[in-house]
Amino acid sequence: MASPERPRKVAFDAQPTVRYIESTGRHPRKSPTMAKQVFERFNGTELTDHMLEEAAQLFNENYGTWGEDPMNPMAAPKPGSRVKLSKSRLRDQYLPNNAPCTYVRVTVEDRLAGNAFACRWSHKDTIVCWVTQLVVHTDFRERGLAAGLLNQLRQDDDGIYGLMSSHLAACLAAAKAFGSGIHTVAVGFICDNAGAIMKASPIGYVKEAELRGSVFNPEDASGLVSSVYTKFFVDHAEPLEALAWVREASEWPLGDLLDDHEFLVIIPNRRRNRSRSRSSSRPRVVGLVSWDVPRESS
């Protein structure tokens, strides 16, 4: 029997904390007004079966669809069908017993609007925080929730942040939450550290991913820069459309996106000393309630 969820402390912030990120499409989606947002953070050991069921449902309904495997076009799953993840696989794949894990979720008017999983391990006496999953419901995208979830994952002792994703919105949100924007992502740092960091990972698909791109192999002429070969044939139609739009508007340092590949983002925590000095004088906030404010017109 699943144990009941424990009540979480919630802190009210007098100042609006809603942040927005650039849209990754030419035609922004009309989303419901977000009158109230609640961010909650849990240790991996605190997750109940019910919470995992909700997380799996959010993933299954909003992550993406399968593409076609050119090496085996008749293989299951069927192209166009939803990528799905069971509760048990979610626990096994994203919550290893031998490493500390964190789960963050955001609800909007008591509706689960997004969540993120992260796992931590050590690399050369440095704590690596790796985002293993980031999902925002399609009704609540382009509202800054992805960056807000990642900000809630941050800890003062984190030294490096990592993410593998074919979704540009996830990469943009990580660069914003953990760094100073996508244009500042240092591919040289990724080149120097990715191999050793990922081989030390307790997450199987991270440890086994193959590094691809010109940053790792100067002779690579595929158009890849910082990517991993994951053999994960998710459909890339939407990410490729977003990539074309982003490249028109700004610099994109991670290169092209090929089938069965994902972008690789690794960012050093340059805010660590500053966040320590700020956090030393205030209590840890495990929940956050904020009210939406109108977007300023440009």
PDB file of C-alpha atoms in Angstrom:
ATOM      1  CA  MET A   1       0.000   0.000   0.000  1.00  0.00           C
ATOM      2  CA  ALA A   2       1.322   3.431  -0.908  1.00  0.00           C
ATOM      3  CA  SER A   3       2.027   5.637   2.079  1.00  0.00           C
ATOM      4  CA  PRO A   4       0.142   8.961   2.235  1.00  0.00           C
ATOM      5  CA  GLU A   5       1.952  12.114   1.207  1.00  0.00           C
ATOM      6  CA  ARG A   6       3.292  14.107   4.142  1.00  0.00           C
ATOM      7  CA  PRO A   7       2.201  17.725   4.505  1.00  0.00           C
ATOM      8  CA  ARG A   8       4.788  20.145   3.175  1.00  0.00           C
ATOM      9  CA  LYS A   9       5.605  23.527   4.600  1.00  0.00           C
ATOM     10  CA  VAL A  10       4.731  26.370   2.275  1.00  0.00           C
ATOM     11  CA  ALA A  11       6.279  29.820   2.392  1.00  0.00           C
ATOM     12  CA  PHE A  12       4.509  32.851   0.924  1.00  0.00           C
ATOM     13  CA  ASP A  13       6.550  35.319  -1.060  1.00  0.00           C
ATOM     14  CA  ALA A  14       5.298  38.899  -0.985  1.00  0.00           C
ATOM     15  CA  GLN A  15       6.926  39.665  -4.339  1.00  0.00           C
ATOM     16  CA  PRO A  16       5.714  37.997  -7.543  1.00  0.00           C
ATOM     17  CA  THR A  17       8.240  35.359  -8.616  1.00  0.00           C
ATOM     18  CA  VAL A  18       6.893  34.419 -12.014  1.00  0.00           C
ATOM     19  CA  ARG A  19       9.585  34.434 -14.685  1.00  0.00           C
ATOM     20  CA  TYR A  20       9.160  34.035 -18.419  1.00  0.00           C
ATOM     21  CA  ILE A  21      11.483  32.543 -21.040  1.00  0.00           C
ATOM     22  CA  GLU A  22      11.523  33.228 -24.740  1.00  0.00           C
ATOM     23  CA  SER A  23       8.995  31.308 -26.765  1.00  0.00           C
ATOM     24  CA  THR A  24      10.532  28.586 -28.941  1.00  0.00           C
ATOM     25  CA  GLY A  25       7.895  28.918 -31.649  1.00  0.00           C
ATOM     26  CA  ARG A  26       6.540  31.589 -33.927  1.00  0.00           C
ATOM     27  CA  HIS A  27       2.995  31.201 -32.667  1.00  0.00           C
ATOM     28  CA  PRO A  28       2.856  31.191 -28.857  1.00  0.00           C
ATOM     29  CA  ARG A  29       0.342  28.790 -27.390  1.00  0.00           C
ATOM     30  CA  LYS A  30      -2.638  30.254 -25.582  1.00  0.00           C
ATOM     31  CA  SER A  31      -2.326  29.021 -21.994  1.00  0.00           C
ATOM     32  CA  PRO A  32      -4.683  29.297 -19.047  1.00  0.00           C
ATOM     33  CA  THR A  33      -4.111  32.155 -16.630  1.00  0.00           C
ATOM     34  CA  MET A  34      -1.953  30.948 -13.747  1.00  0.00           C
ATOM     35  CA  ALA A  35      -3.455  32.620 -10.687  1.00  0.00           C
ATOM     36  CA  LYS A  36      -1.422  30.609  -8.162  1.00  0.00           C
ATOM     37  CA  GLN A  37       1.691  28.466  -8.426  1.00  0.00           C
ATOM     38  CA  VAL A  38       3.026  26.148  -5.717  1.00  0.00           C
ATOM     39  CA  PHE A  39       6.537  24.693  -6.000  1.00  0.00           C
ATOM     40  CA  GLU A  40       7.367  21.710  -3.771  1.00  0.00           C
ATOM     41  CA  ARG A  41      10.620  19.846  -3.302  1.00  0.00           C
ATOM     42  CA  PHE A  42      11.073  16.283  -2.038  1.00  0.00           C
ATOM     43  CA  ASN A  43      13.989  13.954  -1.393  1.00  0.00           C
ATOM     44  CA  GLY A  44      13.861  10.812  -3.503  1.00  0.00           C
ATOM     45  CA  THR A  45      13.074   8.661  -0.457  1.00  0.00           C
ATOM     46  CA  GLU A  46       9.949  10.749   0.228  1.00  0.00           C
ATOM     47  CA  LEU A  47       8.219   9.939  -3.053  1.00  0.00           C
ATOM     48  CA  THR A  48       5.098   7.815  -2.682  1.00  0.00           C
ATOM     49  CA  ASP A  49       3.574   5.505  -5.265  1.00  0.00           C
ATOM     50  CA  HIS A  50       0.796   8.035  -5.807  1.00  0.00           C
ATOM     51  CA  MET A  51       3.288  10.811  -6.543  1.00  0.00           C
ATOM     52  CA  LEU A  52       5.102   8.561  -9.023  1.00  0.00           C
ATOM     53  CA  GLU A  53       1.825   7.655 -10.701  1.00  0.00           C
ATOM     54  CA  GLU A  54       1.066  11.361 -11.176  1.00  0.00           C
ATOM     55  CA  ALA A  55       4.582  11.981 -12.503  1.00  0.00           C
ATOM     56  CA  ALA A  56       4.318   9.076 -14.950  1.00  0.00           C
ATOM     57  CA  GLN A  57       0.946  10.337 -16.203  1.00  0.00           C
ATOM     58  CA  LEU A  58       2.360  13.833 -16.745  1.00  0.00           C
ATOM     59  CA  PHE A  59       5.253  12.364 -18.735  1.00  0.00           C
ATOM     60  CA  ASN A  60       3.067  10.018 -20.782  1.00  0.00           C
ATOM     61  CA  GLU A  61       0.645  12.759 -21.799  1.00  0.00           C
ATOM     62  CA  ASN A  62       3.109  15.585 -22.455  1.00  0.00           C
ATOM     63  CA  TYR A  63       6.650  14.419 -23.248  1.00  0.00           C
ATOM     64  CA  GLY A  64       6.500  13.537 -26.922  1.00  0.00           C
ATOM     65  CA  THR A  65       5.923  10.853 -29.548  1.00  0.00           C
ATOM     66  CA  TRP A  66       8.074   8.146 -31.049  1.00  0.00           C
ATOM     67  CA  GLY A  67       9.873   8.695 -34.319  1.00  0.00           C
ATOM     68  CA  GLU A  68      10.834   6.055 -36.860  1.00  0.00           C
ATOM     69  CA  ASP A  69      13.929   3.940 -36.349  1.00  0.00           C
ATOM     70  CA  PRO A  70      15.520   3.929 -39.848  1.00  0.00           C
ATOM     71  CA  MET A  71      17.418   0.736 -39.019  1.00  0.00           C
ATOM     72  CA  ASN A  72      14.254  -1.112 -38.040  1.00  0.00           C
ATOM     73  CA  PRO A  73      11.166   0.679 -39.406  1.00  0.00           C
ATOM     74  CA  MET A  74       8.779  -2.161 -38.475  1.00  0.00           C
ATOM     75  CA  ALA A  75       9.827  -2.280 -34.835  1.00  0.00           C
ATOM     76  CA  ALA A  76       7.607  -1.273 -31.937  1.00  0.00           C
ATOM     77  CA  PRO A  77       6.735   1.225 -30.601  1.00  0.00           C
ATOM     78  CA  LYS A  78       4.740   2.601 -33.502  1.00  0.00           C
ATOM     79  CA  PRO A  79       5.960   5.973 -34.855  1.00  0.00           C
ATOM     80  CA  GLY A  80       3.612   8.717 -33.750  1.00  0.00           C
ATOM     81  CA  SER A  81       2.526   6.922 -30.593  1.00  0.00           C
ATOM     82  CA  ARG A  82       3.153   8.524 -27.214  1.00  0.00           C
ATOM     83  CA  VAL A  83       6.432   7.900 -25.401  1.00  0.00           C
ATOM     84  CA  LYS A  84       5.359   6.302 -22.129  1.00  0.00           C
ATOM     85  CA  LEU A  85       6.961   5.484 -18.824  1.00  0.00           C
ATOM     86  CA  SER A  86       5.525   3.259 -16.107  1.00  0.00           C
ATOM     87  CA  LYS A  87       5.612   4.082 -12.407  1.00  0.00           C
ATOM     88  CA  SER A  88       7.998   1.197 -11.704  1.00  0.00           C
ATOM     89  CA  ARG A  89      10.364   2.143 -14.518  1.00  0.00           C
ATOM     90  CA  LEU A  90      10.305   5.746 -13.348  1.00  0.00           C
ATOM     91  CA  ARG A  91      11.456   4.648  -9.897  1.00  0.00           C
ATOM     92  CA  ASP A  92      14.065   2.206 -11.230  1.00  0.00           C
ATOM     93  CA  GLN A  93      15.489   4.534 -13.895  1.00  0.00           C
ATOM     94  CA  TYR A  94      15.426   7.894 -12.132  1.00  0.00           C
ATOM     95  CA  LEU A  95      15.709   7.067  -8.414  1.00  0.00           C
ATOM     96  CA  PRO A  96      18.766   4.831  -7.892  1.00  0.00           C
ATOM     97  CA  ASN A  97      19.214   3.533  -4.358  1.00  0.00           C
ATOM     98  CA  ASN A  98      22.925   4.359  -4.291  1.00  0.00           C
ATOM     99  CA  ALA A  99      22.650   8.119  -4.906  1.00  0.00           C
ATOM    100  CA  PRO A 100      20.701  11.075  -3.485  1.00  0.00           C
ATOM    101  CA  CYS A 101      17.820  12.157  -5.707  1.00  0.00           C
ATOM    102  CA  THR A 102      15.474  15.123  -5.699  1.00  0.00           C
ATOM    103  CA  TYR A 103      11.970  15.613  -7.061  1.00  0.00           C
ATOM    104  CA  VAL A 104      10.412  19.030  -7.631  1.00  0.00           C
ATOM    105  CA  ARG A 105       6.879  19.687  -8.808  1.00  0.00           C
ATOM    106  CA  VAL A 106       4.755  22.742  -9.504  1.00  0.00           C
ATOM    107  CA  THR A 107       0.983  22.876  -9.279  1.00  0.00           C
ATOM    108  CA  VAL A 108      -1.211  25.572 -10.758  1.00  0.00           C
ATOM    109  CA  GLU A 109      -4.582  25.869  -9.018  1.00  0.00           C
ATOM    110  CA  ASP A 110      -3.918  22.388  -7.519  1.00  0.00           C
ATOM    111  CA  ARG A 111      -3.252  20.904 -10.965  1.00  0.00           C
ATOM    112  CA  LEU A 112       0.116  19.256 -11.635  1.00  0.00           C
ATOM    113  CA  ALA A 113       1.681  21.543 -14.245  1.00  0.00           C
ATOM    114  CA  GLY A 114       5.284  20.346 -14.326  1.00  0.00           C
ATOM    115  CA  ASN A 115       7.997  18.402 -12.536  1.00  0.00           C
ATOM    116  CA  ALA A 116      11.686  17.596 -12.549  1.00  0.00           C
ATOM    117  CA  PHE A 117      13.869  14.775 -11.267  1.00  0.00           C
ATOM    118  CA  ALA A 118      17.565  15.119 -10.464  1.00  0.00           C
ATOM    119  CA  CYS A 119      20.300  12.791  -9.242  1.00  0.00           C
ATOM    120  CA  ARG A 120      23.569  13.764  -7.538  1.00  0.00           C
ATOM    121  CA  TRP A 121      26.973  12.114  -7.456  1.00  0.00           C
ATOM    122  CA  SER A 122      30.598  13.115  -6.900  1.00  0.00           C
ATOM    123  CA  HIS A 123      33.241  13.840  -9.519  1.00  0.00           C
ATOM    124  CA  LYS A 124      36.704  14.892  -8.339  1.00  0.00           C
ATOM    125  CA  ASP A 125      35.314  16.083  -4.992  1.00  0.00           C
ATOM    126  CA  THR A 126      32.655  18.089  -6.822  1.00  0.00           C
ATOM    127  CA  ILE A 127      28.913  17.481  -6.525  1.00  0.00           C
ATOM    128  CA  VAL A 128      27.238  16.886  -9.891  1.00  0.00           C
ATOM    129  CA  CYS A 129      23.507  17.612 -10.092  1.00  0.00           C
ATOM    130  CA  TRP A 130      22.090  15.915 -13.185  1.00  0.00           C
ATOM    131  CA  VAL A 131      18.557  16.661 -14.358  1.00  0.00           C
ATOM    132  CA  THR A 132      17.182  13.283 -15.365  1.00  0.00           C
ATOM    133  CA  GLN A 133      13.697  14.457 -16.336  1.00  0.00           C
ATOM    134  CA  LEU A 134      11.975  17.800 -16.933  1.00  0.00           C
ATOM    135  CA  VAL A 135       8.355  17.903 -18.084  1.00  0.00           C
ATOM    136  CA  VAL A 136       5.900  20.798 -18.299  1.00  0.00           C
ATOM    137  CA  HIS A 137       2.267  20.227 -19.234  1.00  0.00           C
ATOM    138  CA  THR A 138       1.459  21.575 -22.695  1.00  0.00           C
ATOM    139  CA  ASP A 139      -1.206  23.872 -21.215  1.00  0.00           C
ATOM    140  CA  PHE A 140       1.409  25.672 -19.092  1.00  0.00           C
ATOM    141  CA  ARG A 141       4.414  26.035 -21.373  1.00  0.00           C
ATOM    142  CA  GLU A 142       6.133  29.316 -22.257  1.00  0.00           C
ATOM    143  CA  ARG A 143       5.375  30.597 -18.752  1.00  0.00           C
ATOM    144  CA  GLY A 144       8.787  30.129 -17.132  1.00  0.00           C
ATOM    145  CA  LEU A 145       7.825  27.012 -15.178  1.00  0.00           C
ATOM    146  CA  ALA A 146      10.737  24.941 -16.510  1.00  0.00           C
ATOM    147  CA  ALA A 147      13.324  27.443 -15.256  1.00  0.00           C
ATOM    148  CA  GLY A 148      11.380  27.754 -12.005  1.00  0.00           C
ATOM    149  CA  LEU A 149      11.517  23.989 -11.444  1.00  0.00           C
ATOM    150  CA  LEU A 150      15.254  23.888 -12.123  1.00  0.00           C
ATOM    151  CA  ASN A 151      15.866  26.786  -9.760  1.00  0.00           C
ATOM    152  CA  GLN A 152      14.151  24.791  -7.019  1.00  0.00           C
ATOM    153  CA  LEU A 153      16.570  21.888  -7.664  1.00  0.00           C
ATOM    154  CA  ARG A 154      19.658  23.997  -6.960  1.00  0.00           C
ATOM    155  CA  GLN A 155      21.696  23.451  -3.789  1.00  0.00           C
ATOM    156  CA  ASP A 156      24.503  25.554  -2.367  1.00  0.00           C
ATOM    157  CA  ASP A 157      27.037  22.713  -2.573  1.00  0.00           C
ATOM    158  CA  ASP A 158      26.322  21.817  -6.221  1.00  0.00           C
ATOM    159  CA  GLY A 159      29.406  22.290  -8.362  1.00  0.00           C
ATOM    160  CA  ILE A 160      28.206  21.170 -11.798  1.00  0.00           C
ATOM    161  CA  TYR A 161      24.828  20.818 -13.494  1.00  0.00           C
ATOM    162  CA  GLY A 162      24.068  18.488 -16.370  1.00  0.00           C
ATOM    163  CA  LEU A 163      21.219  17.674 -18.750  1.00  0.00           C
ATOM    164  CA  MET A 164      20.640  15.562 -21.853  1.00  0.00           C
ATOM    165  CA  SER A 165      17.583  16.523 -23.908  1.00  0.00           C
ATOM    166  CA  SER A 166      16.315  16.886 -27.453  1.00  0.00           C
ATOM    167  CA  HIS A 167      13.947  19.635 -26.281  1.00  0.00           C
ATOM    168  CA  LEU A 168      15.338  23.120 -26.785  1.00  0.00           C
ATOM    169  CA  ALA A 169      13.087  24.527 -24.064  1.00  0.00           C
ATOM    170  CA  ALA A 170      14.781  22.244 -21.529  1.00  0.00           C
ATOM    171  CA  CYS A 171      18.261  23.328 -22.649  1.00  0.00           C
ATOM    172  CA  LEU A 172      17.283  27.000 -22.593  1.00  0.00           C
ATOM    173  CA  ALA A 173      15.742  26.648 -19.134  1.00  0.00           C
ATOM    174  CA  ALA A 174      18.851  24.887 -17.778  1.00  0.00           C
ATOM    175  CA  ALA A 175      21.151  27.546 -19.202  1.00  0.00           C
ATOM    176  CA  LYS A 176      18.988  30.222 -17.596  1.00  0.00           C
ATOM    177  CA  ALA A 177      18.540  28.563 -14.197  1.00  0.00           C
ATOM    178  CA  PHE A 178      22.107  27.288 -13.781  1.00  0.00           C
ATOM    179  CA  GLY A 179      24.082  29.823 -15.808  1.00  0.00           C
ATOM    180  CA  SER A 180      23.671  33.138 -17.573  1.00  0.00           C
ATOM    181  CA  GLY A 181      21.826  32.036 -20.691  1.00  0.00           C
ATOM    182  CA  ILE A 182      22.379  29.643 -23.592  1.00  0.00           C
ATOM    183  CA  HIS A 183      24.887  31.949 -25.319  1.00  0.00           C
ATOM    184  CA  THR A 184      27.261  31.569 -22.342  1.00  0.00           C
ATOM    185  CA  VAL A 185      27.336  27.757 -22.318  1.00  0.00           C
ATOM    186  CA  ALA A 186      31.029  26.842 -22.562  1.00  0.00           C
ATOM    187  CA  VAL A 187      31.460  23.895 -24.924  1.00  0.00           C
ATOM    188  CA  GLY A 188      35.128  23.747 -23.918  1.00  0.00           C
ATOM    189  CA  PHE A 189      34.089  22.933 -20.355  1.00  0.00           C
ATOM    190  CA  ILE A 190      31.760  20.249 -21.687  1.00  0.00           C
ATOM    191  CA  CYS A 191      34.592  18.772 -23.779  1.00  0.00           C
ATOM    192  CA  ASP A 192      36.975  18.648 -20.818  1.00  0.00           C
ATOM    193  CA  ASN A 193      34.568  17.148 -18.290  1.00  0.00           C
ATOM    194  CA  ALA A 194      31.673  15.302 -19.925  1.00  0.00           C
ATOM    195  CA  GLY A 195      33.323  11.896 -20.292  1.00  0.00           C
ATOM    196  CA  ALA A 196      34.490  11.487 -16.722  1.00  0.00           C
ATOM    197  CA  ILE A 197      31.339  13.027 -15.212  1.00  0.00           C
ATOM    198  CA  MET A 198      28.986  10.759 -17.130  1.00  0.00           C
ATOM    199  CA  LYS A 199      31.007   7.575 -16.547  1.00  0.00           C
ATOM    200  CA  ALA A 200      30.680   8.205 -12.799  1.00  0.00           C
ATOM    201  CA  SER A 201      26.896   8.468 -13.024  1.00  0.00           C
ATOM    202  CA  PRO A 202      24.651   5.973 -11.191  1.00  0.00           C
ATOM    203  CA  ILE A 203      22.026   6.559 -13.918  1.00  0.00           C
ATOM    204  CA  GLY A 204      22.420   3.864 -16.545  1.00  0.00           C
ATOM    205  CA  TYR A 205      21.358   5.792 -19.659  1.00  0.00           C
ATOM    206  CA  VAL A 206      23.631   8.698 -18.722  1.00  0.00           C
ATOM    207  CA  LYS A 207      26.616   6.442 -18.098  1.00  0.00           C
ATOM    208  CA  GLU A 208      26.107   4.559 -21.376  1.00  0.00           C
ATOM    209  CA  ALA A 209      25.417   7.537 -23.649  1.00  0.00           C
ATOM    210  CA  GLU A 210      28.024   8.065 -26.391  1.00  0.00           C
ATOM    211  CA  LEU A 211      29.513  11.530 -26.772  1.00  0.00           C
ATOM    212  CA  ARG A 212      29.099  12.947 -30.266  1.00  0.00           C
ATOM    213  CA  GLY A 213      29.926  16.217 -31.982  1.00  0.00           C
ATOM    214  CA  SER A 214      32.784  18.432 -33.075  1.00  0.00           C
ATOM    215  CA  VAL A 215      33.608  19.465 -29.523  1.00  0.00           C
ATOM    216  CA  PHE A 216      34.641  15.848 -28.836  1.00  0.00           C
ATOM    217  CA  ASN A 217      35.919  15.007 -32.322  1.00  0.00           C
ATOM    218  CA  PRO A 218      37.215  17.919 -34.446  1.00  0.00           C
ATOM    219  CA  GLU A 219      36.810  15.764 -37.561  1.00  0.00           C
ATOM    220  CA  ASP A 220      33.077  15.344 -36.983  1.00  0.00           C
ATOM    221  CA  ALA A 221      31.363  17.061 -39.940  1.00  0.00           C
ATOM    222  CA  SER A 222      27.815  15.975 -39.102  1.00  0.00           C
ATOM    223  CA  GLY A 223      26.767  19.367 -37.741  1.00  0.00           C
ATOM    224  CA  LEU A 224      26.653  18.055 -34.186  1.00  0.00           C
ATOM    225  CA  VAL A 225      28.594  20.081 -31.618  1.00  0.00           C
ATOM    226  CA  SER A 226      27.665  18.929 -28.100  1.00  0.00           C
ATOM    227  CA  SER A 227      25.422  15.883 -28.295  1.00  0.00           C
ATOM    228  CA  VAL A 228      24.996  12.327 -27.099  1.00  0.00           C
ATOM    229  CA  TYR A 229      23.938   9.263 -29.037  1.00  0.00           C
ATOM    230  CA  THR A 230      21.191   7.651 -26.970  1.00  0.00           C
ATOM    231  CA  LYS A 231      19.332   5.465 -29.519  1.00  0.00           C
ATOM    232  CA  PHE A 232      16.186   7.169 -28.247  1.00  0.00           C
ATOM    233  CA  PHE A 233      14.057   7.562 -31.369  1.00  0.00           C
ATOM    234  CA  VAL A 234      11.713  10.276 -30.153  1.00  0.00           C
ATOM    235  CA  ASP A 235      10.175  12.383 -32.923  1.00  0.00           C
ATOM    236  CA  HIS A 236      12.205  15.550 -33.566  1.00  0.00           C
ATOM    237  CA  ALA A 237       9.776  17.499 -35.752  1.00  0.00           C
ATOM    238  CA  GLU A 238       8.867  20.011 -33.038  1.00  0.00           C
ATOM    239  CA  PRO A 239      12.427  20.402 -31.652  1.00  0.00           C
ATOM    240  CA  LEU A 240      13.804  20.979 -35.170  1.00  0.00           C
ATOM    241  CA  GLU A 241      11.206  23.659 -35.843  1.00  0.00           C
ATOM    242  CA  ALA A 242      12.117  25.314 -32.555  1.00  0.00           C
ATOM    243  CA  LEU A 243      15.834  25.043 -33.367  1.00  0.00           C
ATOM    244  CA  ALA A 244      15.350  26.879 -36.661  1.00  0.00           C
ATOM    245  CA  TRP A 245      13.452  29.641 -34.896  1.00  0.00           C
ATOM    246  CA  VAL A 246      16.021  29.990 -32.087  1.00  0.00           C
ATOM    247  CA  ARG A 247      18.890  30.199 -34.566  1.00  0.00           C
ATOM    248  CA  GLU A 248      17.169  33.075 -36.321  1.00  0.00           C
ATOM    249  CA  ALA A 249      16.834  34.979 -33.070  1.00  0.00           C
ATOM    250  CA  SER A 250      20.057  34.216 -31.167  1.00  0.00           C
ATOM    251  CA  GLU A 251      23.250  32.205 -30.914  1.00  0.00           C
ATOM    252  CA  TRP A 252      22.866  28.447 -30.436  1.00  0.00           C
ATOM    253  CA  PRO A 253      26.144  26.813 -29.321  1.00  0.00           C
ATOM    254  CA  LEU A 254      25.108  23.143 -29.216  1.00  0.00           C
ATOM    255  CA  GLY A 255      24.930  22.410 -32.948  1.00  0.00           C
ATOM    256  CA  ASP A 256      22.435  20.396 -34.957  1.00  0.00           C
ATOM    257  CA  LEU A 257      20.002  17.744 -33.735  1.00  0.00           C
ATOM    258  CA  LEU A 258      20.061  14.363 -35.447  1.00  0.00           C
ATOM    259  CA  ASP A 259      17.753  11.370 -35.051  1.00  0.00           C
ATOM    260  CA  ASP A 260      18.440   9.235 -31.944  1.00  0.00           C
ATOM    261  CA  HIS A 261      20.611  12.034 -30.491  1.00  0.00           C
ATOM    262  CA  GLU A 262      20.090  14.584 -27.735  1.00  0.00           C
ATOM    263  CA  PHE A 263      21.810  17.826 -26.843  1.00  0.00           C
ATOM    264  CA  LEU A 264      24.299  17.746 -23.975  1.00  0.00           C
ATOM    265  CA  VAL A 265      24.465  20.660 -21.544  1.00  0.00           C
ATOM    266  CA  ILE A 266      26.982  20.769 -18.670  1.00  0.00           C
ATOM    267  CA  ILE A 267      27.377  23.985 -16.682  1.00  0.00           C
ATOM    268  CA  PRO A 268      29.671  24.836 -13.742  1.00  0.00           C
ATOM    269  CA  ASN A 269      27.911  26.459 -10.812  1.00  0.00           C
ATOM    270  CA  ARG A 270      29.378  29.952 -10.943  1.00  0.00           C
ATOM    271  CA  ARG A 271      26.729  31.181  -8.504  1.00  0.00           C
ATOM    272  CA  ARG A 272      27.809  28.893  -5.662  1.00  0.00           C
ATOM    273  CA  ASN A 273      29.724  31.401  -3.535  1.00  0.00           C
ATOM    274  CA  ARG A 274      27.085  34.077  -4.034  1.00  0.00           C
ATOM    275  CA  SER A 275      24.210  31.740  -3.175  1.00  0.00           C
ATOM    276  CA  ARG A 276      25.981  30.574  -0.025  1.00  0.00           C
ATOM    277  CA  SER A 277      26.328  34.105   1.247  1.00  0.00           C
ATOM    278  CA  ARG A 278      22.649  34.798   0.536  1.00  0.00           C
ATOM    279  CA  SER A 279      21.287  31.552   1.941  1.00  0.00           C
ATOM    280  CA  SER A 280      23.249  31.629   5.184  1.00  0.00           C
ATOM    281  CA  SER A 281      20.924  34.249   6.644  1.00  0.00           C
ATOM    282  CA  ARG A 282      17.561  32.774   5.642  1.00  0.00           C
ATOM    283  CA  PRO A 283      15.696  29.516   6.280  1.00  0.00           C
ATOM    284  CA  ARG A 284      15.428  26.857   3.585  1.00  0.00           C
ATOM    285  CA  VAL A 285      12.191  27.215   1.621  1.00  0.00           C
ATOM    286  CA  VAL A 286      10.644  23.893   0.646  1.00  0.00           C
ATOM    287  CA  GLY A 287       7.524  25.332  -0.927  1.00  0.00           C
ATOM    288  CA  LEU A 288       6.693  28.517  -2.751  1.00  0.00           C
ATOM    289  CA  VAL A 289       3.415  30.156  -3.599  1.00  0.00           C
ATOM    290  CA  SER A 290       3.383  32.950  -6.146  1.00  0.00           C
ATOM    291  CA  TRP A 291       0.783  34.865  -8.108  1.00  0.00           C
ATOM    292  CA  ASP A 292       0.961  35.528 -11.815  1.00  0.00           C
ATOM    293  CA  VAL A 293       1.540  39.047 -13.065  1.00  0.00           C
ATOM    294  CA  PRO A 294       0.779  40.357 -16.563  1.00  0.00           C
ATOM    295  CA  ARG A 295       3.577  40.005 -19.092  1.00  0.00           C
ATOM    296  CA  GLU A 296       5.057  43.358 -20.001  1.00  0.00           C
ATOM    297  CA  SER A 297       4.540  44.216 -23.631  1.00  0.00           C
ATOM    298  CA  SER A 298       7.662  44.753 -25.674  1.00  0.00           C
TER     299      SER A 298
END
